[in-house]
Coordinates of C-alpha atoms in Angstrom, one line a residue:
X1 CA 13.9 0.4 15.3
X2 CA 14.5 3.7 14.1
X3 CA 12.4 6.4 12.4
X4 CA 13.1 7.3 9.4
X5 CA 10.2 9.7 8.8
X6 CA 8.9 11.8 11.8
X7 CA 5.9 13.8 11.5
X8 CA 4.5 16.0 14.2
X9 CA 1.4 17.9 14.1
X10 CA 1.6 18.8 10.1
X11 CA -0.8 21.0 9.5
X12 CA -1.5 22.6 5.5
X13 CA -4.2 24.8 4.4
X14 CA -5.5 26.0 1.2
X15 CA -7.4 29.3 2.0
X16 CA -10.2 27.9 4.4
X17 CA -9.7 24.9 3.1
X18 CA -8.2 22.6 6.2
X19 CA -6.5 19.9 4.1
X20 CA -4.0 18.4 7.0
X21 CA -5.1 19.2 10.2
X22 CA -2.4 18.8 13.0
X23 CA -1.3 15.1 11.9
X24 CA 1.4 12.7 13.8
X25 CA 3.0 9.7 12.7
X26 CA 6.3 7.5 12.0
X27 CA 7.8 5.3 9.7
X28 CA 10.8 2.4 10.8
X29 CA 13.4 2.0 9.1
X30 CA 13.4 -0.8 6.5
X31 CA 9.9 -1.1 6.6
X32 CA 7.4 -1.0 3.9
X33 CA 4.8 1.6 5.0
X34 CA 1.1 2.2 3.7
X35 CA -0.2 5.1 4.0
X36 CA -4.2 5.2 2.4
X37 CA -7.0 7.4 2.5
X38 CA -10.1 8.5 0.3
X39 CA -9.9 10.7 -2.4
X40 CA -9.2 14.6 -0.6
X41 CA -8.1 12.9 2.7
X42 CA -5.1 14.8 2.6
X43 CA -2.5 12.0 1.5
X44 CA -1.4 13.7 -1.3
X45 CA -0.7 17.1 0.5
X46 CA 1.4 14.6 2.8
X47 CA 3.6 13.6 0.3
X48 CA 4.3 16.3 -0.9
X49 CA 5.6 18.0 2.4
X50 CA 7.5 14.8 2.9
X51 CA 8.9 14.7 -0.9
X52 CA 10.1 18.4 -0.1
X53 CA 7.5 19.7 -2.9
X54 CA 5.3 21.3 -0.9
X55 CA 6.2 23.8 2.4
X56 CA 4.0 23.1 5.8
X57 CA 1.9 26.1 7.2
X58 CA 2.8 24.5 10.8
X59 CA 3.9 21.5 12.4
X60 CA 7.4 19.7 12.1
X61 CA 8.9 16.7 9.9
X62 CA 12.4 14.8 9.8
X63 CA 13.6 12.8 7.1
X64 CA 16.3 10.3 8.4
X65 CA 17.0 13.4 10.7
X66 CA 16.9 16.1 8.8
X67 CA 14.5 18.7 8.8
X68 CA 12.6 20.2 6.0
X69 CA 14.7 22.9 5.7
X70 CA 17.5 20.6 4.2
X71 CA 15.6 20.5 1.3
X72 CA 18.4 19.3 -1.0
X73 CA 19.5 16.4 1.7
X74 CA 16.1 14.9 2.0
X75 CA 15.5 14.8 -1.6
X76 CA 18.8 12.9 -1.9
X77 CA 17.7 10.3 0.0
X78 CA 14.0 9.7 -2.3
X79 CA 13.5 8.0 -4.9
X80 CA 9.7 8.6 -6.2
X81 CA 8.3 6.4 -8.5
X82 CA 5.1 8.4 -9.8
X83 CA 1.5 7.1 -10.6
X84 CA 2.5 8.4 -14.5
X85 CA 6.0 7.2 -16.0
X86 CA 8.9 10.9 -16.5
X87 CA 10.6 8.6 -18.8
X88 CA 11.2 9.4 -22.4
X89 CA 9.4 7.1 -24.7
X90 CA 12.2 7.3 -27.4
X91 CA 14.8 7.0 -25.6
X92 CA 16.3 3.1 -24.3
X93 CA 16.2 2.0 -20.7
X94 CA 19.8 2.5 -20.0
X95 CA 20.1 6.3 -22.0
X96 CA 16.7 7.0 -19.7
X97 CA 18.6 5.4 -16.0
X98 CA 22.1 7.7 -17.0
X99 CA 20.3 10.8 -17.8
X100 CA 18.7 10.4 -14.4
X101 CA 22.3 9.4 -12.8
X102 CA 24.1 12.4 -14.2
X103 CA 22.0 14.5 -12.3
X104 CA 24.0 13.0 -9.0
X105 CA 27.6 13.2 -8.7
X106 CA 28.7 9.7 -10.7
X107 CA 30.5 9.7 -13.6
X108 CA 32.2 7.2 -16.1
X109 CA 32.3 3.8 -14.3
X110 CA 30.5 5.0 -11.5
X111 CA 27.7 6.2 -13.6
X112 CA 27.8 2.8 -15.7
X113 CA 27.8 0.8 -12.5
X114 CA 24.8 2.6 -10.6
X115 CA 22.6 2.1 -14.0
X116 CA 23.3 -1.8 -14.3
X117 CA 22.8 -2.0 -10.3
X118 CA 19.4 -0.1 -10.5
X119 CA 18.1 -2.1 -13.6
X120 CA 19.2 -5.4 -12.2
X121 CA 17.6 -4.5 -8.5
X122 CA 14.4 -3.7 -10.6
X123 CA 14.5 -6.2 -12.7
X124 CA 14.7 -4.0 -15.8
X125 CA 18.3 -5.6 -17.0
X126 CA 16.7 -8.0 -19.6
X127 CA 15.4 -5.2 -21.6
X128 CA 17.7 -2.0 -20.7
X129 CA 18.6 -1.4 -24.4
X130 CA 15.4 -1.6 -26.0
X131 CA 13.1 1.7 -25.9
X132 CA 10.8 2.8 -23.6
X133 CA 8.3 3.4 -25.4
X134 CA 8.3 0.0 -27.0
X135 CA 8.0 -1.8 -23.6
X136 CA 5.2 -3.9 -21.5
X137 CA 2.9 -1.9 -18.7
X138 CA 5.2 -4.2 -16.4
X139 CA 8.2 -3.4 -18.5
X140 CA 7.7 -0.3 -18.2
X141 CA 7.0 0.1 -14.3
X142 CA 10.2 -1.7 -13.6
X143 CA 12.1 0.3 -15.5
X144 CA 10.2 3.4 -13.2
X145 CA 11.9 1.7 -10.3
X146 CA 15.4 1.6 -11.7
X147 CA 15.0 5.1 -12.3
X148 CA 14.1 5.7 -8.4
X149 CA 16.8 3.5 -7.7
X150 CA 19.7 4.9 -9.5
X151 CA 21.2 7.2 -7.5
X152 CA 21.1 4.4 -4.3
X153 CA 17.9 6.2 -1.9
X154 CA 17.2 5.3 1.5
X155 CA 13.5 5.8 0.5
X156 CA 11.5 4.6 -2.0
X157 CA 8.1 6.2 -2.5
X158 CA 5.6 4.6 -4.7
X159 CA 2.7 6.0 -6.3
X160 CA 0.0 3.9 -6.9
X161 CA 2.7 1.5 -8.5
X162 CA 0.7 -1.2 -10.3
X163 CA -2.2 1.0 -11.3
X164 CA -3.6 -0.4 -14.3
X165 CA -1.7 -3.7 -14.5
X166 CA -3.3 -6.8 -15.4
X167 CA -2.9 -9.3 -12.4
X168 CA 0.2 -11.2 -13.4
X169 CA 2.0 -8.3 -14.2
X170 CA 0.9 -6.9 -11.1
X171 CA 2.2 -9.7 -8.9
X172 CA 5.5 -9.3 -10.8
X173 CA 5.9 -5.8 -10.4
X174 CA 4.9 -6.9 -6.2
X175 CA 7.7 -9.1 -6.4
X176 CA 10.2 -6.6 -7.1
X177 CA 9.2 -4.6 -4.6
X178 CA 8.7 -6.7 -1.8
X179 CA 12.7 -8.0 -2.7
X180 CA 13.7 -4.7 -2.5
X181 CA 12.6 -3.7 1.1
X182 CA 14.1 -7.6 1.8
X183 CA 17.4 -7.3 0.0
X184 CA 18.6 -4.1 0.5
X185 CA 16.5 -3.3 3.9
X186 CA 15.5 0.0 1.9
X187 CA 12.6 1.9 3.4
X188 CA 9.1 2.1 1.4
X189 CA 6.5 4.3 1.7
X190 CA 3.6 3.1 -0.8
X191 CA 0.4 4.8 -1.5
X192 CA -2.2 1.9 -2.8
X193 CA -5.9 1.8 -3.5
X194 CA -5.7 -2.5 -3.9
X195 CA -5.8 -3.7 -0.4
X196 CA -3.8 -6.6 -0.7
X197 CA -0.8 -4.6 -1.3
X198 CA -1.6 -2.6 1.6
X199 CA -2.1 -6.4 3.8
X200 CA 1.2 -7.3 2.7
X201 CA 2.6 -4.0 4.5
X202 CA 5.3 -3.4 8.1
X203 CA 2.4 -0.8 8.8
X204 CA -0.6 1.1 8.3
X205 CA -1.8 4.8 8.5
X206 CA -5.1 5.7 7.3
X207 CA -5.8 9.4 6.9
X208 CA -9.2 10.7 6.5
X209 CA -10.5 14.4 6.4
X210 CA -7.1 15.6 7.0
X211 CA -6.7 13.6 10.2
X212 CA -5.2 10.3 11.3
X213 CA -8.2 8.1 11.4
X214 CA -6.5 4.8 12.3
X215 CA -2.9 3.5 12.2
X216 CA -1.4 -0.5 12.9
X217 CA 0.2 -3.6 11.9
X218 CA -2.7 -4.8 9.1
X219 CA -3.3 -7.9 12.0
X220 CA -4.1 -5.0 14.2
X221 CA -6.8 -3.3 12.1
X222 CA -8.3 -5.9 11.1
X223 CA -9.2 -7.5 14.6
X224 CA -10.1 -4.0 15.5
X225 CA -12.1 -3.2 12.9
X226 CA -13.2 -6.0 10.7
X227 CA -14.9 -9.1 11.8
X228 CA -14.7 -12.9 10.5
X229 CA -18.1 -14.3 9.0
X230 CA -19.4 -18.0 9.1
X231 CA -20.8 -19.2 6.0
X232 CA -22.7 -22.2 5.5
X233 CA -24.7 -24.2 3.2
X234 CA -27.5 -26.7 4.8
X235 CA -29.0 -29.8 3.6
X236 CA -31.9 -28.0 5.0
X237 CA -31.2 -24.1 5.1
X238 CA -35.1 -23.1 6.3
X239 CA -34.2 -25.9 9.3
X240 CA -31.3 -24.7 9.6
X241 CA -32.2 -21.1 10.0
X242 CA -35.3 -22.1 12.7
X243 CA -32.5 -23.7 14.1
X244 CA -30.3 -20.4 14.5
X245 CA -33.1 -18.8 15.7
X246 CA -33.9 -20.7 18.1
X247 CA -30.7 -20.7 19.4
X248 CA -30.6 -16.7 19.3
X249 CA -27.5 -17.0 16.9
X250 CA -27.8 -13.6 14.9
X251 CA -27.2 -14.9 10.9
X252 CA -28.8 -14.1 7.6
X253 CA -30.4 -16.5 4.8
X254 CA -29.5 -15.0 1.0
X255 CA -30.9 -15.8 -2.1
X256 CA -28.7 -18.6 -2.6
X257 CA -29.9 -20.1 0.5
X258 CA -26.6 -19.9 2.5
X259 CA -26.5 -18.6 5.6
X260 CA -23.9 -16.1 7.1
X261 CA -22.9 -15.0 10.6
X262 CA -20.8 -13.0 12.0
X263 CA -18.1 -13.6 14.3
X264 CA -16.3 -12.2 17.6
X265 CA -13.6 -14.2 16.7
X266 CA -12.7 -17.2 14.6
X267 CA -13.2 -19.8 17.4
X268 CA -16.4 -18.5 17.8
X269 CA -17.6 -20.6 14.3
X270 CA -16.3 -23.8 16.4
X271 CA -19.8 -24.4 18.6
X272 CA -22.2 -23.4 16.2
X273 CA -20.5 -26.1 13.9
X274 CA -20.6 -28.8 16.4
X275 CA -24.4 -28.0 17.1
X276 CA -25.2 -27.4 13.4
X277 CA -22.8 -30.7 11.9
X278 CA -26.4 -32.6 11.2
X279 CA -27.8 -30.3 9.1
X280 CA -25.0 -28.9 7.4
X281 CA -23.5 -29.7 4.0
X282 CA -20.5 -27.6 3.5
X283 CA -19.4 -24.1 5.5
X284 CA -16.1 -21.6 4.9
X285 CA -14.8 -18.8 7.6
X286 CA -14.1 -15.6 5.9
X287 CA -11.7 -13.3 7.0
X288 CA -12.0 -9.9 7.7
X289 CA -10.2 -7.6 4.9
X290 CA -8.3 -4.8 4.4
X291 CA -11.6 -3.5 2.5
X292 CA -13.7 -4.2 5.5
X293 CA -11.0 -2.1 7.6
X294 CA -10.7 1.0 5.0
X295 CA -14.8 1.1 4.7
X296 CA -15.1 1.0 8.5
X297 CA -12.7 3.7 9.6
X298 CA -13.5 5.5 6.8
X299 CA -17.2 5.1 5.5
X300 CA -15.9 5.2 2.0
X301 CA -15.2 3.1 -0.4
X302 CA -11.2 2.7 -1.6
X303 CA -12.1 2.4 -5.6
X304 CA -13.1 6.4 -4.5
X305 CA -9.0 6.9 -4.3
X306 CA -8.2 5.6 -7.9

């Protein structure tokens, strides 16, 4: 599949301050891309070289081809939904999406027809004439992505996009994202601190300290660096634990009286069941998470990012 984003080597300081340190990655074509790291990791320096907004001190970046030097080109091909909303809060959805459009070269129909196809990818049409500022937090970050959308990019960057959403909202806004990247086979590059958007991503990067500290398919990372944990709950649980013990299964006992232990590997909960099955009244596997993987490559804690 082809790259779409090529970075080499980036490398961007502020005085002594190292903030990207000589990085290297990719992102496919079509693909929805994470890219997370801590708060002063160096993400947002990223962008910005990638978003054109920001010049490199060394290294070397393509954007579907073009180097950074085509400034103009590459920003062509972006649309950027921001963590805050550029939108006037007076103005209606549609006068918002056509100001936006009339900075591109469409005009009359042209114009009319790349508004009503950006509101209705987003999922904005229901409510185009109404204000702005009058809107739902959903509403509102729906209409954001029409306004990325309107002039057609090839790649859609997105901020922290459901920051502040309650859940529902937030699965609706996921929605239209996710159909999108399906649909329309559009590229996007989403910055995230809640790691179940980031699980539901083509691919990972992790930057850390101004260096690449892990990068993968989510399945990857989290078999690399997450493990599954056996949970169970015993008729008996001080029993059960001598039992562990005496088994040399490493596990702890909680308050609550259930007992956890960690796993290689799921299968690995499938013995200690059949050995345990007399004393036990109920267990669960847990999963590894994106959380486990961002807190072991990284020793911080994602919530730091928000």
């Amino acid at each position: 599949m082809k790259h779409i984003i090529d970075v080499t080597n980036l490398k961007k300081n502020y005085g002594e301050i190292e903030a990207v340190r000589g990085i290297d990655f990719h992102v496919r074509q079509g693909e929805l891309f994470a890219f997370l790291g801590p708060n002063g990791a160096g993400k947002s320096t990223t962008i910005d070289i990638l978003c054109t907004l920001l010049k490199p001190d060394a290294g070397e970046v393509s954007v579907d081809g073009h180097p950074l030097t085509e400034g103009q080109t590459i920003r062509e091909l972006l649309g950027i939904v921001f963590q805050d909303s550029l939108l006037d809060r007076l103005l209606t959805v549609r006068k918002n999406l056509s100001t936006r459009a009339k900075l591109y070269p469409k005009s009359g129909i042209r114009l009319k027809e790349a508004v009503r196809a950006a509101a209705q990818a987003a999922g904005a049409w229901d409510f185009i004439d109404r204000p702005y500022g009058k809107l739902s937090g959903g509403q509102k970050r729906r209409a954001d992505i029409a306004r990325a959308l309107v002039h057609t990019p090839k790649i859609l960057f997105l901020d922290e996009p459901t920051t502040g959403l309650d859940p529902q909202t937030k699965q609706n806004v996921w929605q239209t994202i996710l159909g999108l990247q399906r649909r329309e086979g559009m590229t996007v590059f989403l910055t995230t601190h809640y790691m179940e958007e980031a699980a539901a991503s083509d691919y990972i990067t992790i930057i850390d300290d101004g260096l690449i500290a892990a990068q993968g398919t989510p399945l990857f990372l989290k078999e690399r660096y997450s493990s599954d944990t056996l949970r169970l709950k015993a008729t008996d649980p001080q029993k059960l634990e001598q039992f562990l013990t005496e088994k040399q299964i490493p596990h702890t006992l909680n308050e609550s009286n259930l007992i956890t232990i960690p796993l290689g590997s799921t299968k690995d909960a499938i013995p200690i069941l059949r050995v345990a099955d007399p004393l036990l009244e109920s267990f669960e596997v847990l999963h590894g998470t994106m959380e486990d993987v961002f807190l072991a490559v990284t020793g911080k804690e994602i919530r730091e990012d928000a």
